[in-house]
Amino acid sequence: MIFKKGEFFNGPGGIAQGAKMAKVIDKDGVEYKVEHEWANDIDESACQTFIQNICPDRPESVIHQDVKELDIEKLTPVDAFTFGFPCNDYSIVGEKKGLNGDYGPLYTYGIKVLRRFQPKWFIAENVSGLQSANEGQAFNVILRDLKDSGYKITPHLYRFQDYGVPQTRHRIIIVGIRNDINKEFRVPAPTHGIGKLPYKTALEALTIPPIPIDALNVEPTRHTSKVIEFLNHIPAGKNAWYEGIPLELRLNVKGAKMSQIYRRLHPEQPSYTVTGSGGGGTHMYHWSEPRALTNRERARLQTFPDDYEFKGGKEKVRQQIGMAVPPEGAKVIIEAILKTFAGIEYESIDSKWNDGHFVLEPELDFSTV
């Protein structure tokens, strides 16, 4: 069974790459998989990256256009739909305007697709800060609209390090299955952590196997001698506020001190969250070499394959990588959807969404693992 998939806000194709990798076979030998049908994004570089890696034989199927100007009626019917609607107004870092911002209402264009084509299932994705936007009301409005479009929904706050992604990345994923389909999606059980497989570390991600010499997107960041000296005084896992940094090198910053500033990876732990930013000491930094990570290293932490070519300038590429859903994480969720439709049992857990908030165990302190 093939599910033809449409996608809004496609970015560089993290979800689409996960969908390409996801396949299951039922007891009768029938293969369940996902095929790209069309996609849309406002960013030209992201569209070029998507075309290059997901559908090089069908460039016309990727529409570079503002979704607000897109004629949804001209799109072809789909069986599946995914949309990681822009998170700018929901992010923990920022003004958190929620539904009142420029980006907050963009989820409604995904709702229009659901109501127009009624695909069998959908995936909606956003940052964990979505649950607190507009004093918690934005998320409830979005959930209501998704349900009213004709779907049984399963929201969950996925901690991707629990699924083998070498990065502490938390994202809200909402899976919906159409009401008239007698199937119930269940959240796939974590595979990594205490009592399970070991967490995948930054060291494993960036060195096993070594990044090929001829790899793409490996342009280095140029550092001043002062930044190099500064980094040399910061141990693995520490940041710009480490007490061992000489006074004359310390940053003169008042107020909040972000933990990500000049923070070096710890080789024996998953990476901290890869983001789309890069200025002011937020490039992400190697644990032993006094330098920022290359975009290819950042892509490794995001689980993109080494032959995945990102288009655009260095800063555009960094933005694309940081905004993406890790393909390996997307694959886990999409394979669970395919197993649901194929009638294949899989280990699962209950959704942690309960009475207006997510109920999760405390975050693991990786320094103790």
Tab-separated table of C-alpha atoms in Angstrom:
chain	number	residue	atom	x	y	z
A	1	MET	CA	0.000	0.000	0.000
A	2	ILE	CA	1.367	3.372	-1.014
A	3	PHE	CA	0.429	6.586	0.748
A	4	LYS	CA	0.917	9.614	-1.491
A	5	LYS	CA	2.128	12.451	0.737
A	6	GLY	CA	1.763	16.203	0.500
A	7	GLU	CA	3.778	18.554	2.697
A	8	PHE	CA	3.681	22.207	3.744
A	9	PHE	CA	6.674	24.066	5.222
A	10	ASN	CA	8.867	21.264	3.870
A	11	GLY	CA	12.220	22.841	4.799
A	12	PRO	CA	15.178	20.765	3.610
A	13	GLY	CA	13.175	17.539	3.833
A	14	GLY	CA	13.760	16.006	7.265
A	15	ILE	CA	10.270	14.512	7.481
A	16	ALA	CA	10.322	13.567	3.798
A	17	GLN	CA	13.667	11.772	4.174
A	18	GLY	CA	12.293	9.888	7.172
A	19	ALA	CA	9.258	8.953	5.078
A	20	LYS	CA	11.516	7.663	2.275
A	21	MET	CA	13.289	5.379	4.750
A	22	ALA	CA	10.103	4.083	6.408
A	23	LYS	CA	8.749	0.802	5.075
A	24	VAL	CA	6.890	-2.098	6.704
A	25	ILE	CA	5.623	-5.440	5.370
A	26	ASP	CA	2.500	-7.096	6.784
A	27	LYS	CA	1.915	-10.822	7.379
A	28	ASP	CA	0.671	-11.249	3.800
A	29	GLY	CA	3.797	-9.716	2.314
A	30	VAL	CA	2.156	-6.403	1.428
A	31	GLU	CA	4.561	-3.472	1.638
A	32	TYR	CA	3.405	-0.220	3.202
A	33	LYS	CA	5.343	2.885	2.251
A	34	VAL	CA	5.099	6.627	1.571
A	35	GLU	CA	5.713	8.426	-1.719
A	36	HIS	CA	6.187	12.141	-2.271
A	37	GLU	CA	3.377	13.842	-4.197
A	38	TRP	CA	3.901	17.577	-3.647
A	39	ALA	CA	5.488	20.016	-1.212
A	40	ASN	CA	5.552	23.756	-0.525
A	41	ASP	CA	7.900	26.183	1.211
A	42	ILE	CA	8.566	29.919	1.059
A	43	ASP	CA	12.354	29.472	1.258
A	44	GLU	CA	13.977	28.995	-2.150
A	45	SER	CA	17.150	27.327	-0.827
A	46	ALA	CA	15.095	24.837	1.201
A	47	CYS	CA	13.034	24.012	-1.890
A	48	GLN	CA	16.205	23.394	-3.901
A	49	THR	CA	17.558	21.135	-1.149
A	50	PHE	CA	14.264	19.231	-1.046
A	51	ILE	CA	14.247	18.748	-4.819
A	52	GLN	CA	17.885	17.633	-4.902
A	53	ASN	CA	17.409	14.917	-2.287
A	54	ILE	CA	13.745	13.908	-2.291
A	55	CYS	CA	12.394	14.280	-5.820
A	56	PRO	CA	15.140	15.173	-8.351
A	57	ASP	CA	13.021	13.660	-11.125
A	58	ARG	CA	9.992	15.829	-10.263
A	59	PRO	CA	11.206	19.360	-9.515
A	60	GLU	CA	7.835	20.803	-10.500
A	61	SER	CA	6.214	19.005	-7.543
A	62	VAL	CA	7.951	21.365	-5.077
A	63	ILE	CA	6.223	24.738	-5.049
A	64	HIS	CA	8.343	27.694	-3.971
A	65	GLN	CA	5.674	30.118	-2.833
A	66	ASP	CA	4.200	31.818	0.227
A	67	VAL	CA	1.593	29.369	1.522
A	68	LYS	CA	-0.816	32.282	1.992
A	69	GLU	CA	-0.805	32.783	-1.784
A	70	LEU	CA	-0.981	29.092	-2.718
A	71	ASP	CA	-4.086	27.842	-4.552
A	72	ILE	CA	-4.854	24.701	-2.550
A	73	GLU	CA	-7.618	23.765	-4.994
A	74	LYS	CA	-4.986	23.117	-7.670
A	75	LEU	CA	-3.084	20.578	-5.570
A	76	THR	CA	-3.566	16.887	-6.292
A	77	PRO	CA	-5.291	14.605	-3.736
A	78	VAL	CA	-3.060	12.941	-1.136
A	79	ASP	CA	-3.368	10.044	1.316
A	80	ALA	CA	-1.008	11.562	3.870
A	81	PHE	CA	-0.061	15.100	4.849
A	82	THR	CA	2.770	16.483	6.957
A	83	PHE	CA	3.362	20.037	8.105
A	84	GLY	CA	5.948	21.387	10.500
A	85	PHE	CA	4.338	24.807	10.670
A	86	PRO	CA	6.801	27.626	11.493
A	87	CYS	CA	7.795	27.747	15.155
A	88	ASN	CA	9.066	31.345	15.387
A	89	ASP	CA	6.102	32.524	17.450
A	90	TYR	CA	6.068	29.466	19.718
A	91	SER	CA	9.763	29.051	20.494
A	92	ILE	CA	10.895	29.249	24.115
A	93	VAL	CA	13.563	31.676	22.891
A	94	GLY	CA	11.857	34.848	21.687
A	95	GLU	CA	8.716	36.863	22.301
A	96	LYS	CA	6.347	33.868	22.140
A	97	LYS	CA	3.559	35.743	20.350
A	98	GLY	CA	1.776	32.470	19.589
A	99	LEU	CA	-1.372	32.834	17.518
A	100	ASN	CA	-0.983	36.615	17.624
A	101	GLY	CA	2.317	36.615	15.726
A	102	ASP	CA	3.054	36.638	12.013
A	103	TYR	CA	3.820	32.902	11.965
A	104	GLY	CA	1.371	31.567	14.539
A	105	PRO	CA	-1.688	31.446	12.246
A	106	LEU	CA	0.144	29.572	9.460
A	107	TYR	CA	-1.033	26.218	10.830
A	108	THR	CA	-4.496	27.110	9.477
A	109	TYR	CA	-3.274	26.498	5.917
A	110	GLY	CA	-2.557	22.917	6.923
A	111	ILE	CA	-6.093	22.720	8.295
A	112	LYS	CA	-7.371	23.785	4.872
A	113	VAL	CA	-5.535	20.861	3.243
A	114	LEU	CA	-6.993	18.414	5.772
A	115	ARG	CA	-10.517	19.651	5.134
A	116	ARG	CA	-10.086	19.788	1.345
A	117	PHE	CA	-8.439	16.387	0.739
A	118	GLN	CA	-9.211	14.416	3.926
A	119	PRO	CA	-5.977	12.360	3.795
A	120	LYS	CA	-5.962	9.104	5.735
A	121	TRP	CA	-3.379	10.429	8.202
A	122	PHE	CA	-1.313	13.481	9.001
A	123	ILE	CA	1.670	14.597	11.052
A	124	ALA	CA	1.880	18.112	12.504
A	125	GLU	CA	5.124	19.200	14.187
A	126	ASN	CA	6.247	22.133	16.312
A	127	VAL	CA	8.547	23.126	19.167
A	128	SER	CA	7.833	22.239	22.781
A	129	GLY	CA	7.125	25.917	23.505
A	130	LEU	CA	3.857	25.590	21.572
A	131	GLN	CA	2.147	24.153	24.655
A	132	SER	CA	2.682	27.358	26.643
A	133	ALA	CA	2.010	29.966	23.926
A	134	ASN	CA	-0.873	32.359	24.651
A	135	GLU	CA	-0.995	31.032	28.217
A	136	GLY	CA	-1.582	27.535	26.901
A	137	GLN	CA	-4.553	28.478	24.750
A	138	ALA	CA	-2.838	28.358	21.340
A	139	PHE	CA	-2.185	24.636	21.548
A	140	ASN	CA	-5.771	23.919	22.611
A	141	VAL	CA	-7.076	25.923	19.643
A	142	ILE	CA	-4.807	24.005	17.248
A	143	LEU	CA	-5.860	20.633	18.702
A	144	ARG	CA	-9.516	21.591	18.423
A	145	ASP	CA	-9.123	22.627	14.784
A	146	LEU	CA	-7.333	19.375	13.943
A	147	LYS	CA	-10.084	17.325	15.584
A	148	ASP	CA	-12.816	19.344	13.895
A	149	SER	CA	-11.185	18.563	10.534
A	150	GLY	CA	-12.290	14.959	11.042
A	151	TYR	CA	-9.425	13.249	12.873
A	152	LYS	CA	-8.552	11.243	15.958
A	153	ILE	CA	-5.395	12.890	17.203
A	154	THR	CA	-2.475	11.743	19.354
A	155	PRO	CA	-0.283	14.613	20.558
A	156	HIS	CA	3.007	13.741	22.231
A	157	LEU	CA	6.189	15.531	23.262
A	158	TYR	CA	8.903	13.390	21.689
A	159	ARG	CA	12.391	13.507	23.168
A	160	PHE	CA	14.338	12.388	20.135
A	161	GLN	CA	17.390	11.278	22.120
A	162	ASP	CA	15.110	8.510	23.440
A	163	TYR	CA	14.820	7.191	19.872
A	164	GLY	CA	18.494	7.052	18.913
A	165	VAL	CA	18.984	10.621	17.693
A	166	PRO	CA	22.333	11.885	19.078
A	167	GLN	CA	20.776	15.131	20.284
A	168	THR	CA	18.535	16.336	23.119
A	169	ARG	CA	15.821	17.609	20.811
A	170	HIS	CA	12.234	17.923	22.050
A	171	ARG	CA	9.388	18.401	19.618
A	172	ILE	CA	5.611	18.190	19.783
A	173	ILE	CA	4.345	15.758	17.167
A	174	ILE	CA	0.609	15.385	16.563
A	175	VAL	CA	-0.472	12.313	14.605
A	176	GLY	CA	-3.994	12.216	13.220
A	177	ILE	CA	-5.939	9.331	11.682
A	178	ARG	CA	-9.201	10.057	9.885
A	179	ASN	CA	-12.281	9.372	11.995
A	180	ASP	CA	-13.857	6.858	9.602
A	181	ILE	CA	-10.746	4.625	9.635
A	182	ASN	CA	-10.886	1.999	12.375
A	183	LYS	CA	-7.259	2.362	13.426
A	184	GLU	CA	-5.725	3.841	16.559
A	185	PHE	CA	-2.220	5.280	16.541
A	186	ARG	CA	-0.099	4.687	19.607
A	187	VAL	CA	3.120	6.485	20.495
A	188	PRO	CA	6.120	4.222	19.729
A	189	ALA	CA	8.020	3.281	22.874
A	190	PRO	CA	11.466	4.819	23.411
A	191	THR	CA	14.356	2.601	22.357
A	192	HIS	CA	17.250	4.344	24.114
A	193	GLY	CA	17.883	5.287	27.720
A	194	ILE	CA	18.126	3.615	31.117
A	195	GLY	CA	17.334	-0.079	30.748
A	196	LYS	CA	17.378	0.202	26.949
A	197	LEU	CA	20.016	0.840	24.304
A	198	PRO	CA	22.646	3.414	25.331
A	199	TYR	CA	22.048	6.963	24.221
A	200	LYS	CA	23.877	7.814	21.024
A	201	THR	CA	26.654	10.275	21.788
A	202	ALA	CA	28.096	13.224	19.909
A	203	LEU	CA	31.361	11.305	19.580
A	204	GLU	CA	29.614	8.357	17.896
A	205	ALA	CA	27.617	10.629	15.631
A	206	LEU	CA	30.586	12.634	14.351
A	207	THR	CA	33.283	9.950	14.170
A	208	ILE	CA	31.621	6.579	13.428
A	209	PRO	CA	32.199	6.419	10.562
A	210	PRO	CA	34.501	9.396	9.957
A	211	ILE	CA	33.036	12.129	7.778
A	212	PRO	CA	34.381	11.582	4.240
A	213	ILE	CA	37.129	13.910	3.064
A	214	ASP	CA	35.060	14.839	0.012
A	215	ALA	CA	31.832	15.403	1.965
A	216	LEU	CA	29.550	18.298	1.015
A	217	ASN	CA	28.695	21.299	3.217
A	218	VAL	CA	31.932	21.222	5.226
A	219	GLU	CA	32.943	24.899	4.958
A	220	PRO	CA	34.720	25.901	8.189
A	221	THR	CA	33.797	28.922	10.281
A	222	ARG	CA	36.556	31.501	10.510
A	223	HIS	CA	37.397	32.424	14.094
A	224	THR	CA	39.474	35.280	15.455
A	225	SER	CA	42.510	34.381	17.546
A	226	LYS	CA	40.659	35.659	20.624
A	227	VAL	CA	37.727	33.278	20.057
A	228	ILE	CA	40.145	30.361	19.590
A	229	GLU	CA	41.936	31.265	22.822
A	230	PHE	CA	38.556	31.631	24.547
A	231	LEU	CA	37.424	28.175	23.387
A	232	ASN	CA	40.696	26.618	24.522
A	233	HIS	CA	39.776	27.538	28.106
A	234	ILE	CA	36.336	25.904	27.951
A	235	PRO	CA	36.202	22.164	28.764
A	236	ALA	CA	33.918	19.719	26.955
A	237	GLY	CA	30.297	20.225	27.935
A	238	LYS	CA	30.862	23.713	29.399
A	239	ASN	CA	29.996	27.153	28.024
A	240	ALA	CA	31.049	30.796	28.006
A	241	TRP	CA	30.295	31.170	31.723
A	242	TYR	CA	32.808	28.529	32.839
A	243	GLU	CA	34.636	29.842	35.903
A	244	GLY	CA	38.031	28.689	34.643
A	245	ILE	CA	38.090	31.223	31.793
A	246	PRO	CA	40.643	34.002	32.524
A	247	LEU	CA	38.977	37.259	33.553
A	248	GLU	CA	40.424	39.201	30.634
A	249	LEU	CA	38.742	36.786	28.161
A	250	ARG	CA	35.316	36.568	29.757
A	251	LEU	CA	32.260	37.992	28.019
A	252	ASN	CA	30.942	41.286	29.319
A	253	VAL	CA	27.272	40.381	29.313
A	254	LYS	CA	24.608	41.587	31.725
A	255	GLY	CA	21.334	39.874	32.450
A	256	ALA	CA	20.419	36.395	31.191
A	257	LYS	CA	23.269	34.070	30.413
A	258	MET	CA	22.202	31.543	27.779
A	259	SER	CA	23.671	28.071	28.276
A	260	GLN	CA	24.233	27.592	24.530
A	261	ILE	CA	26.723	30.471	24.158
A	262	TYR	CA	30.108	29.029	23.148
A	263	ARG	CA	28.974	25.717	24.565
A	264	ARG	CA	31.178	22.801	23.605
A	265	LEU	CA	29.759	19.358	22.975
A	266	HIS	CA	30.408	16.608	25.462
A	267	PRO	CA	31.724	13.597	23.518
A	268	GLU	CA	30.099	11.019	25.812
A	269	GLN	CA	26.629	12.581	25.772
A	270	PRO	CA	24.052	13.399	23.116
A	271	SER	CA	24.521	16.853	21.628
A	272	TYR	CA	22.484	19.768	22.853
A	273	THR	CA	19.794	20.999	20.461
A	274	VAL	CA	20.873	21.954	16.944
A	275	THR	CA	19.249	25.282	16.061
A	276	GLY	CA	18.983	27.443	12.963
A	277	SER	CA	20.874	30.325	14.550
A	278	GLY	CA	24.618	30.817	14.547
A	279	GLY	CA	25.576	34.313	15.602
A	280	GLY	CA	26.885	35.439	18.957
A	281	GLY	CA	28.564	32.196	19.881
A	282	THR	CA	25.698	29.797	19.014
A	283	HIS	CA	27.323	27.865	16.167
A	284	MET	CA	27.847	24.726	18.369
A	285	TYR	CA	31.437	23.861	19.215
A	286	HIS	CA	33.636	20.782	19.039
A	287	TRP	CA	34.595	19.131	22.333
A	288	SER	CA	38.371	19.075	21.725
A	289	GLU	CA	39.111	21.246	18.685
A	290	PRO	CA	38.696	25.025	19.259
A	291	ARG	CA	36.191	25.581	16.466
A	292	ALA	CA	32.545	25.623	15.498
A	293	LEU	CA	31.014	22.526	13.954
A	294	THR	CA	30.695	22.400	10.189
A	295	ASN	CA	27.263	22.162	8.650
A	296	ARG	CA	27.972	18.533	7.774
A	297	GLU	CA	28.681	17.775	11.432
A	298	ARG	CA	25.465	19.521	12.418
A	299	ALA	CA	23.658	17.450	9.776
A	300	ARG	CA	25.153	14.295	11.333
A	301	LEU	CA	23.682	15.296	14.703
A	302	GLN	CA	20.359	15.757	12.903
A	303	THR	CA	20.758	12.228	11.357
A	304	PHE	CA	20.852	13.355	7.729
A	305	PRO	CA	22.896	10.950	5.576
A	306	ASP	CA	26.299	12.153	4.389
A	307	ASP	CA	25.209	12.276	0.745
A	308	TYR	CA	22.349	14.651	1.572
A	309	GLU	CA	23.281	17.857	-0.250
A	310	PHE	CA	22.083	21.151	1.199
A	311	LYS	CA	21.678	24.019	-1.262
A	312	GLY	CA	22.329	27.706	-0.622
A	313	GLY	CA	24.992	29.718	1.167
A	314	LYS	CA	26.632	28.558	4.388
A	315	GLU	CA	24.274	30.533	6.634
A	316	LYS	CA	21.202	29.342	4.722
A	317	VAL	CA	22.373	25.756	5.039
A	318	ARG	CA	22.882	26.131	8.777
A	319	GLN	CA	19.357	27.521	9.081
A	320	GLN	CA	17.878	24.633	7.101
A	321	ILE	CA	19.645	21.994	9.165
A	322	GLY	CA	18.658	23.569	12.468
A	323	MET	CA	14.984	23.926	11.562
A	324	ALA	CA	14.574	20.360	10.294
A	325	VAL	CA	13.005	17.324	11.915
A	326	PRO	CA	15.697	14.631	12.331
A	327	PRO	CA	15.010	12.060	9.568
A	328	GLU	CA	15.684	9.122	11.901
A	329	GLY	CA	13.154	10.522	14.365
A	330	ALA	CA	10.581	11.057	11.638
A	331	LYS	CA	11.187	7.503	10.409
A	332	VAL	CA	10.310	6.042	13.825
A	333	ILE	CA	6.986	7.878	13.924
A	334	ILE	CA	6.059	7.190	10.293
A	335	GLU	CA	6.907	3.492	10.632
A	336	ALA	CA	4.575	3.365	13.638
A	337	ILE	CA	1.828	4.895	11.471
A	338	LEU	CA	2.485	2.355	8.713
A	339	LYS	CA	2.384	-0.497	11.263
A	340	THR	CA	-0.910	0.877	12.557
A	341	PHE	CA	-2.428	0.679	9.070
A	342	ALA	CA	-0.826	-2.716	8.392
A	343	GLY	CA	-2.197	-4.168	11.626
A	344	ILE	CA	1.292	-4.896	12.960
A	345	GLU	CA	1.749	-4.748	16.731
A	346	TYR	CA	4.603	-2.643	18.081
A	347	GLU	CA	5.822	-1.636	21.518
A	348	SER	CA	4.116	1.588	22.532
A	349	ILE	CA	3.443	3.969	25.387
A	350	ASP	CA	0.517	6.200	26.274
A	351	SER	CA	0.521	9.764	25.011
A	352	LYS	CA	1.805	12.095	27.701
A	353	TRP	CA	-0.790	14.746	26.857
A	354	ASN	CA	-3.181	14.961	29.782
A	355	ASP	CA	-5.651	17.645	30.829
A	356	GLY	CA	-4.004	20.499	28.968
A	357	HIS	CA	-0.315	19.711	29.442
A	358	PHE	CA	2.332	17.074	28.848
A	359	VAL	CA	3.209	14.851	31.785
A	360	LEU	CA	6.794	13.642	31.437
A	361	GLU	CA	9.463	12.212	33.670
A	362	PRO	CA	12.210	14.691	34.655
A	363	GLU	CA	14.897	15.231	32.034
A	364	LEU	CA	17.853	12.906	32.506
A	365	ASP	CA	21.085	14.495	33.710
A	366	PHE	CA	23.480	13.097	31.112
A	367	SER	CA	26.486	13.864	33.259
A	368	THR	CA	25.406	10.972	35.486
A	369	VAL	CA	24.915	8.434	32.689
